Short mmCIF file of C-alpha atoms in Angstrom, two decimals:
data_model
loop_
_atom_site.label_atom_id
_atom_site.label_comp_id
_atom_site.label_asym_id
_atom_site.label_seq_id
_atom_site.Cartn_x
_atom_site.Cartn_y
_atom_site.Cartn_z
CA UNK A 1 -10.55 48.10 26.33
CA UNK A 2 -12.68 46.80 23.67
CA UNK A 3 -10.34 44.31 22.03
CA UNK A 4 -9.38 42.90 25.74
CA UNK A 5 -13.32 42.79 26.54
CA UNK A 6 -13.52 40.79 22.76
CA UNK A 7 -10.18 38.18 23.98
CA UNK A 8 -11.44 37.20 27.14
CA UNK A 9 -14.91 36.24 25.71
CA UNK A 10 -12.81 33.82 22.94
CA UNK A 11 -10.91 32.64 26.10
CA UNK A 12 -14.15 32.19 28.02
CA UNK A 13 -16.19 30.46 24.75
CA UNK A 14 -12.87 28.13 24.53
CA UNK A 15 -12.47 27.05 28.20
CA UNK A 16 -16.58 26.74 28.26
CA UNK A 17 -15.91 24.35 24.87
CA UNK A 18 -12.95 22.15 26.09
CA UNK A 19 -14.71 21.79 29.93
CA UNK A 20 -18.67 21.70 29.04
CA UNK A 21 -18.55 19.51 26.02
CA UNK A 22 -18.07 15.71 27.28
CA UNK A 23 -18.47 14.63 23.64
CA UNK A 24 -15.72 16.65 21.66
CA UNK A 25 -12.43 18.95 22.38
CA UNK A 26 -10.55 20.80 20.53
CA UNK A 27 -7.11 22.33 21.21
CA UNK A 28 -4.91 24.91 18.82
CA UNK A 29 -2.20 27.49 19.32
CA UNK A 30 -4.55 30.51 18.04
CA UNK A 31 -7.94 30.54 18.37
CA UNK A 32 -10.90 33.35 17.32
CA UNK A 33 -14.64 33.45 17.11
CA UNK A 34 -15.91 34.82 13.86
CA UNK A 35 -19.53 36.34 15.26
CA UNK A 36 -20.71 36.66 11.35
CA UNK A 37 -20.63 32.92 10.60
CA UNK A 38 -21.24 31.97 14.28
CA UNK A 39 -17.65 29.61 13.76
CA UNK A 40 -14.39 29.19 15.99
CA UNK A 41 -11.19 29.19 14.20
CA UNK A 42 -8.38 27.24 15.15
CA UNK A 43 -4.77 28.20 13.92
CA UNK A 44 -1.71 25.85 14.73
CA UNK A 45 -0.84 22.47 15.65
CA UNK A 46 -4.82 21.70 15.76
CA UNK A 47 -5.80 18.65 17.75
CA UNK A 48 -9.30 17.46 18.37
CA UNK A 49 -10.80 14.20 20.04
CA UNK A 50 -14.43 12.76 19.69
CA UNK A 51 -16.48 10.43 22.68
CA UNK A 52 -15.04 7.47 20.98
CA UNK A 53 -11.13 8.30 20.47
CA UNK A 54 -11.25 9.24 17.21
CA UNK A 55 -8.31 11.71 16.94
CA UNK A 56 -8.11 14.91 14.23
CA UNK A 57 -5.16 16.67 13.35
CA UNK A 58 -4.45 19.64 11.16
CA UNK A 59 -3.19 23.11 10.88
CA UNK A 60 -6.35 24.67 10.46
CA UNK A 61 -9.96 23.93 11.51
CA UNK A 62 -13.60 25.99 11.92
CA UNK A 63 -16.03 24.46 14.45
CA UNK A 64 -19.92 24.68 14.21
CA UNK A 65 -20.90 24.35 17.78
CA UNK A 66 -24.53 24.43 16.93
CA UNK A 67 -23.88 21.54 14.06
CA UNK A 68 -21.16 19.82 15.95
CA UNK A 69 -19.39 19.92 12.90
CA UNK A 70 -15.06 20.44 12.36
CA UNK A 71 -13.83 21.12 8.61
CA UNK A 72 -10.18 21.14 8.55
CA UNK A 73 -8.38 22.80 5.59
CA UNK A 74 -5.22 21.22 3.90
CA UNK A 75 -3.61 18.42 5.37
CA UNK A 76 -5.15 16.11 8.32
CA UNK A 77 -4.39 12.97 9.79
CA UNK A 78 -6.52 11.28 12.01
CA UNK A 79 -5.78 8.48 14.12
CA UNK A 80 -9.24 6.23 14.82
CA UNK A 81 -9.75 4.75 18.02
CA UNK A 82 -8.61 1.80 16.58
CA UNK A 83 -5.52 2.84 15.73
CA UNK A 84 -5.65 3.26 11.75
CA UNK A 85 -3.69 6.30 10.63
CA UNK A 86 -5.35 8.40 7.63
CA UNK A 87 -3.75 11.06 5.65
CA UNK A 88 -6.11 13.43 3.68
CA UNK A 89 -7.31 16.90 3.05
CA UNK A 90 -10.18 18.95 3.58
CA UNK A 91 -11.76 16.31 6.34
CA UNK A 92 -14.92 16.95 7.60
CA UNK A 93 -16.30 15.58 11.65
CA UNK A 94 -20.13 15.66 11.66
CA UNK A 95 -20.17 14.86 15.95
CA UNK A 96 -23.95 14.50 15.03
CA UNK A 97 -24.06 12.19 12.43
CA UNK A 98 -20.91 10.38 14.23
CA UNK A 99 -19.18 10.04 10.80
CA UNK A 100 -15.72 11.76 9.26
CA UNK A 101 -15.39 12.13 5.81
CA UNK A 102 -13.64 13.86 2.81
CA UNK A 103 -14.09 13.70 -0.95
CA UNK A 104 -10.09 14.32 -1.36
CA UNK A 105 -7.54 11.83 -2.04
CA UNK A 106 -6.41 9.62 1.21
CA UNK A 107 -3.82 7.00 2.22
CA UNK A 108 -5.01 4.81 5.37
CA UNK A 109 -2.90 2.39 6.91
CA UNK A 110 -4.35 -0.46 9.01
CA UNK A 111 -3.36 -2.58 11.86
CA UNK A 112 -2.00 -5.47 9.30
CA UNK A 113 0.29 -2.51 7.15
CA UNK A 114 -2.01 -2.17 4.19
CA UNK A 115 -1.32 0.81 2.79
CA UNK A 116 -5.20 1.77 1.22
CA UNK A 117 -5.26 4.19 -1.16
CA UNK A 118 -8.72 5.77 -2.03
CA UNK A 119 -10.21 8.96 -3.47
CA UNK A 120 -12.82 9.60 -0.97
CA UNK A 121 -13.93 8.06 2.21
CA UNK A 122 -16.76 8.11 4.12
CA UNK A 123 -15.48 6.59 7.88
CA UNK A 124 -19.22 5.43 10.27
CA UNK A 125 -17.40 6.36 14.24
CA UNK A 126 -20.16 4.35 15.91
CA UNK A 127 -20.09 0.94 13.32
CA UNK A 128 -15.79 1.63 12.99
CA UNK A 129 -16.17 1.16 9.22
CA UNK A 130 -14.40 3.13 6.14
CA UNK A 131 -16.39 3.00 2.39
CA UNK A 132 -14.75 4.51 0.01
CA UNK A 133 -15.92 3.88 -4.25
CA UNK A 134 -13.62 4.84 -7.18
CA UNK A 135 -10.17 3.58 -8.14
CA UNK A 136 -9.13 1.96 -4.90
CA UNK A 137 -5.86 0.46 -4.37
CA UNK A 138 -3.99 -2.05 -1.79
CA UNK A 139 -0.88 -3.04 -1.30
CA UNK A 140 -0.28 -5.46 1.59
CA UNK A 141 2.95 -5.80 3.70
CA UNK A 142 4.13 -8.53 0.70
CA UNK A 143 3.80 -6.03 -1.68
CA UNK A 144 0.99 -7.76 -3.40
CA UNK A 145 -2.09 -5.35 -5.09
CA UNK A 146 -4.88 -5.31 -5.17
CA UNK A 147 -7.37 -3.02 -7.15
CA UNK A 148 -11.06 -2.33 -6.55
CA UNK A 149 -14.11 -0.03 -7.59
CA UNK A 150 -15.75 -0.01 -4.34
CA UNK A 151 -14.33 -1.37 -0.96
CA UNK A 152 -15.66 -1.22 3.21
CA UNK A 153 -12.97 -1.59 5.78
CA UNK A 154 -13.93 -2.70 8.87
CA UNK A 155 -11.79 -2.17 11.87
CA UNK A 156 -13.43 -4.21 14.48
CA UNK A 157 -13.42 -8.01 12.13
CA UNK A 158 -9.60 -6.26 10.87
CA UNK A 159 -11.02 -7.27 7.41
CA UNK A 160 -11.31 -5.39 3.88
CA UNK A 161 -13.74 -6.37 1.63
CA UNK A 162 -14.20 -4.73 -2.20
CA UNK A 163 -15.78 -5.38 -5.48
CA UNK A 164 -14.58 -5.64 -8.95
CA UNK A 165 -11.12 -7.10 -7.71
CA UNK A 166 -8.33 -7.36 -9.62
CA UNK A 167 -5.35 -8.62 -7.51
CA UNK A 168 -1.58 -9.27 -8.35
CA UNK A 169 0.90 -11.39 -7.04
CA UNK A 170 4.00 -9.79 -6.86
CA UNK A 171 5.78 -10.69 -3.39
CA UNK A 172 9.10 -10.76 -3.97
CA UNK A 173 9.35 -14.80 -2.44
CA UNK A 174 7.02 -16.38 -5.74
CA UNK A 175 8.93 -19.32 -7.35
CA UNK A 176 7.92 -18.62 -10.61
CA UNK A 177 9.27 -17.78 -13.72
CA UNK A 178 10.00 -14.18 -14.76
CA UNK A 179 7.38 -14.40 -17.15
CA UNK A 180 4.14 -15.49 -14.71
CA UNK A 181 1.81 -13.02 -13.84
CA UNK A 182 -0.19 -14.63 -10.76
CA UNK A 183 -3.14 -12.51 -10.25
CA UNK A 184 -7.04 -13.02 -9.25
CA UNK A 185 -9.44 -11.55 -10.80
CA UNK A 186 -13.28 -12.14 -8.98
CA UNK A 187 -16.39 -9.90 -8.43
CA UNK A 188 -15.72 -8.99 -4.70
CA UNK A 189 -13.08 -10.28 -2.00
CA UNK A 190 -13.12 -10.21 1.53
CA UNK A 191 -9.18 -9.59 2.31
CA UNK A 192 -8.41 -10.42 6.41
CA UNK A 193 -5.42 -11.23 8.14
CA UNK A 194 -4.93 -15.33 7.77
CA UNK A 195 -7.50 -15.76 4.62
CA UNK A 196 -8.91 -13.97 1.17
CA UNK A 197 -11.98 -14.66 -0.29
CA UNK A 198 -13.05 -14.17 -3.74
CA UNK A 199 -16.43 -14.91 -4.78
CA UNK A 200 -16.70 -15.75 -8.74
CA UNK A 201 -13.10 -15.58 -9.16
CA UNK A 202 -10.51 -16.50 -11.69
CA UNK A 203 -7.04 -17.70 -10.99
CA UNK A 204 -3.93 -17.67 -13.43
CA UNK A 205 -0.39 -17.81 -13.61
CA UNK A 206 -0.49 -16.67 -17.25
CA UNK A 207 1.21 -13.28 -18.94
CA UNK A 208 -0.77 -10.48 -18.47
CA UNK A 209 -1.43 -9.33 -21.55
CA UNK A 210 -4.18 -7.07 -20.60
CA UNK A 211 -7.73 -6.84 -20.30
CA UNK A 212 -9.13 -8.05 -23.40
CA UNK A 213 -6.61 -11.06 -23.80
CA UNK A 214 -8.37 -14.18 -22.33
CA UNK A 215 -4.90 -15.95 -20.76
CA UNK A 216 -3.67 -19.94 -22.10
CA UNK A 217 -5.58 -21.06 -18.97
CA UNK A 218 -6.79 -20.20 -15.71
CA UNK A 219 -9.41 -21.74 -12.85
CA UNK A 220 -12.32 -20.19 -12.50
CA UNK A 221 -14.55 -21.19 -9.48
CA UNK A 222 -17.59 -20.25 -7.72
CA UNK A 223 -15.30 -19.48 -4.39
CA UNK A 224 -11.58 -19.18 -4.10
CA UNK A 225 -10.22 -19.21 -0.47
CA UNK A 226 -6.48 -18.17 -0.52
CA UNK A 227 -5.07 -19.50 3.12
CA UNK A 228 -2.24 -17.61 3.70
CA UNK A 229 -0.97 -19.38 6.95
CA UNK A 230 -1.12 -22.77 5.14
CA UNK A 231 -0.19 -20.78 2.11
CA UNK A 232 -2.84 -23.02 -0.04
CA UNK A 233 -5.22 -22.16 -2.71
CA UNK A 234 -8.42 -23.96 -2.48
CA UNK A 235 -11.65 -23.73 -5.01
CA UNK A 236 -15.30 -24.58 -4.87
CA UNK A 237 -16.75 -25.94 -8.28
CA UNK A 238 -13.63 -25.57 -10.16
CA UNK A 239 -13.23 -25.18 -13.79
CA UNK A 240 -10.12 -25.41 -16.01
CA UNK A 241 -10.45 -23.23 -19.10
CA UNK A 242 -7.55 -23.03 -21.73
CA UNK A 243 -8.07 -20.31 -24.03
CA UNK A 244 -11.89 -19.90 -22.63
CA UNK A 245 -12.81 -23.51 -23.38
CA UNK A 246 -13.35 -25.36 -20.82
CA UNK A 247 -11.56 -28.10 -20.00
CA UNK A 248 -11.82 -30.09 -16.60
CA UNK A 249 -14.65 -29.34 -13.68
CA UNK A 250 -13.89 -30.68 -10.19
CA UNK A 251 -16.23 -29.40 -7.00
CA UNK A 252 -13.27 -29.18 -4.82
CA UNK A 253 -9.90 -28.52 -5.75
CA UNK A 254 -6.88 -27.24 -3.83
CA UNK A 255 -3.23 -26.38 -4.73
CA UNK A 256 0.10 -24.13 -3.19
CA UNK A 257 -0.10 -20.79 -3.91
CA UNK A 258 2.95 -19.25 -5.52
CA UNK A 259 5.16 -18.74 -2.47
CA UNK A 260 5.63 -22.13 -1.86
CA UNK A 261 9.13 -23.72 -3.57
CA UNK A 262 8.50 -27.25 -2.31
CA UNK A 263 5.22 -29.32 -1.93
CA UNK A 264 3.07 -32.26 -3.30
CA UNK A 265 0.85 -31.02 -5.46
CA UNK A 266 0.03 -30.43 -9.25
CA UNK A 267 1.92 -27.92 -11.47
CA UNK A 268 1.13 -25.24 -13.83
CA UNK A 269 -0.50 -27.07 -16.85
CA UNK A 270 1.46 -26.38 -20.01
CA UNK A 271 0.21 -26.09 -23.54
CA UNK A 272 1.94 -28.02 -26.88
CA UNK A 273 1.28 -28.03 -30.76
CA UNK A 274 3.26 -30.16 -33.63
CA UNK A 275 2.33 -31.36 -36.81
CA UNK A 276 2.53 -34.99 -35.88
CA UNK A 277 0.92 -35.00 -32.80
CA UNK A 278 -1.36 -32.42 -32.93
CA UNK A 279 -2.09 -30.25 -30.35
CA UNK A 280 -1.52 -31.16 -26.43
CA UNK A 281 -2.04 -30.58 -22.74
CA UNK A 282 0.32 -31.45 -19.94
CA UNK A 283 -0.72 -31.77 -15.83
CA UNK A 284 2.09 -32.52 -14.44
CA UNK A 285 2.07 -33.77 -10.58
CA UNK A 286 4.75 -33.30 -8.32
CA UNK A 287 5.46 -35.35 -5.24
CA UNK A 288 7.83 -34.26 -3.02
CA UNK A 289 9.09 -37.32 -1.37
CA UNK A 290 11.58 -36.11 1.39
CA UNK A 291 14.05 -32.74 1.78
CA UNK A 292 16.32 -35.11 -0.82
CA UNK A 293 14.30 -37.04 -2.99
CA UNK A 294 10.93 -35.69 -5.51
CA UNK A 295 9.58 -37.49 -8.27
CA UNK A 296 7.31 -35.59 -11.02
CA UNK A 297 4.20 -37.36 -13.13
CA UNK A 298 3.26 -35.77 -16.20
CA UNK A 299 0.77 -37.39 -18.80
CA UNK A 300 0.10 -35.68 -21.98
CA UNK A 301 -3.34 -35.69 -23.43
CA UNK A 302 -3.39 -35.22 -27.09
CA UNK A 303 -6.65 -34.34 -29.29
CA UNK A 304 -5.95 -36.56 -31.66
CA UNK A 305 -3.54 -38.99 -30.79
CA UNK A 306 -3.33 -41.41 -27.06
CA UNK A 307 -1.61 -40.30 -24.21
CA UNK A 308 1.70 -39.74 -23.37
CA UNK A 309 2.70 -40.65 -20.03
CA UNK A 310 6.39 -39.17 -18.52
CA UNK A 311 8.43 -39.62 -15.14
CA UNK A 312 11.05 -37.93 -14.16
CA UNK A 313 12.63 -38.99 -10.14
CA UNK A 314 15.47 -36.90 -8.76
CA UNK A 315 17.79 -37.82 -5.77
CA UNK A 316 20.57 -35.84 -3.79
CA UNK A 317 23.32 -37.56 -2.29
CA UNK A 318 26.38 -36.32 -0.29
CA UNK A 319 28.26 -36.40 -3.07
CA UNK A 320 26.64 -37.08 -6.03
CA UNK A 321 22.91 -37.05 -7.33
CA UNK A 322 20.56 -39.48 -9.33
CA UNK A 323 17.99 -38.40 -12.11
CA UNK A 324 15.69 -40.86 -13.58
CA UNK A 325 13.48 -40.42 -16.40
CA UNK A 326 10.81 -43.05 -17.88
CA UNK A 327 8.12 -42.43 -20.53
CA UNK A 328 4.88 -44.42 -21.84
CA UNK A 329 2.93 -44.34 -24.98
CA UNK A 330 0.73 -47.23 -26.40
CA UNK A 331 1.58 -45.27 -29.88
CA UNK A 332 -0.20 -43.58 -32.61
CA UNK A 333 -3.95 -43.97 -33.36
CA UNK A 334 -3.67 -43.40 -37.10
CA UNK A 335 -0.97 -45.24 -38.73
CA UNK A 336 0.72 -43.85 -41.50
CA UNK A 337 3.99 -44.21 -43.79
CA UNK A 338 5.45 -42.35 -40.87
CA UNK A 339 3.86 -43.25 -38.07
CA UNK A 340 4.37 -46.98 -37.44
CA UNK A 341 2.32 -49.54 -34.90
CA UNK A 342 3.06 -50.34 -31.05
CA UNK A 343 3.68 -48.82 -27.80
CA UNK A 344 7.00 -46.43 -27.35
CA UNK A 345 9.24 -46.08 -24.38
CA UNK A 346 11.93 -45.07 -22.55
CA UNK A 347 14.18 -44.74 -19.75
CA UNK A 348 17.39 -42.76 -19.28
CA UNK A 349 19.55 -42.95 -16.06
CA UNK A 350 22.25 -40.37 -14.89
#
């Protein structure tokens, strides 16, 4: 008699929860009231849903009614009311404080497909906003990633922003050579669905060769805007550094990024030493002229000696092609026994 009187009043307390409670409900196979600790326990395919959508699920949860307050023990997912799927452990729903959190490792995916990968997460219901610090990790739906130490995601603007960014390239559609490391490196980013932002940020195609190994060159610029529907890089007060020395400044400057096989636009600079030039730096400028034609400019500016100047125009016909190469020097500066006066050039046909 005693143990029916003690089931109906968890039936009663339940029913009274799920129908009086506007704000929160909560749904499991088993459920008991521990009198001691003044908690409900909920056994088995657990399900709960806040006032804004927010949905909870695990295989074991105590409720606070006093507190408003759900912990959840072992794995949860919860699906936010704007429809970002989180996998954790050990989540806690605060209904007061209208925040869910947990200091356990998580994986959220977001409306775009980044897969997020955080250690904690503290998740605002009312602002729709994740913050999570620690080693945090992206990867888009391109498979590029991107690391952080501290990073907000906010679900309403779809857009991720972090500090201490260090983000790779590594879509499997780059044109570039084995070799090329394409990365960014900048003190925060804001990461959205059309455009990222990096504020203070380098750029390089360079070997990655780790942390403390400044790469041949790289841009570094007040504010990088990566446009990934026109699939262009663009820069605010630019500077080209090779080796750390800077090199060139221009306060706008704008280039393809890597995905792009075919457009007007200057190249990766390239580096050169000899013992009778000296040492060298290439910019080479290519124009792509139709779907069967490109031509591509490279001068060569030498520390010591004058400029070399190079052309190279390609052509596809139906059944044959045309390559064209031309070069221009007005010669050496220093004459020697070896190095004679007067301009140099050449031009080669095939």
């Amino acid at each position: 008699m005693r143990n029916s009187f003690l089931y109906f009043l968890v039936f009663y307390f339940f029913i009274n929860l799920s129908v009086s409670s506007q704000e929160l409900e909560i749904n499991s196979t088993n459920i008991k009231y521990d009198n001691i600790n003044k908690i409900t326990i909920f056994e088995g395919n657990v399900s709960s849903i806040d006032q804004k959508g927010n949905q909870v699920y695990s295989d074991y949860a105590e409720y606070n009614k006093v507190q408003e307050i759900i912990k959840t023990k072992g794995k949860t997912k919860i699906i936010t009311s704007a429809g970002y799927v989180v996998v954790s452990n050990n989540v806690i729903l605060d209904n007061k404080k209208n925040i869910i959190f947990s200091d356990y490792k998580t994986f959220i995916t977001d409306k775009d497909g980044n897969n997020i990968s955080v250690e904690m997460f503290n998740y605002s219901i009312l602002k729709n906003i994740f913050f999570s610090k620690g080693n945090i990790e992206v990867t888009d739906i391109n498979n590029n990633n991107y690391k952080f130490s501290e990073i907000y995601i906010d679900e309403r603007e779809k857009k991720i922003i972090g500090s201490d960014v260090k983000a790779f390239l590594n879509q499997p559609d780059i044109s570039t050579h084995i070799d090329n490391d394409p990365r960014f490196f900048a003190n925060t980013m804001s990461l959205s669905e059309n455009k990222n932002t990096f504020e203070k940020g380098v750029f390089t195609y360079c070997k990655n060769k780790g942390d403390d190994k400044c790469p041949p060159w790289a841009l570094q610029a007040k504010k990088i805007n990566h446009d990934l529907a026109s699939k262009t890089i663009y820069y605010d007060n630019v500077v080209l550094k090779v080796y750390d020395f800077p090199i060139f400044f221009s306060p706008k400057f704008s280039h393809p990024d890597p995905t792009v096989k075919r457009r007007s636009g200057l190249l990766a600079p390239g580096l050169s030493s000899s013992t009778t030039l000296g040492s060298g730096f290439a910019i080479p400028y290519f124009w792509n002229i139709a779907m069967d034609r490109d031509l591509t400019f490279t001068p060569k500016l030498y520390l010591q000696e004058n400029p070399l100047f190079l052309t190279e125009y390609r052509q596809d016909f139906v059944n044959s092609f045309l390559l064209v190469d031309t070069g221009y020097t007005q010669g050496y500066k220093k004459k020697s026994n070896k190095k004679s006066d007067g301009g140099r050039a050449h031009f080669f046909s095939n």
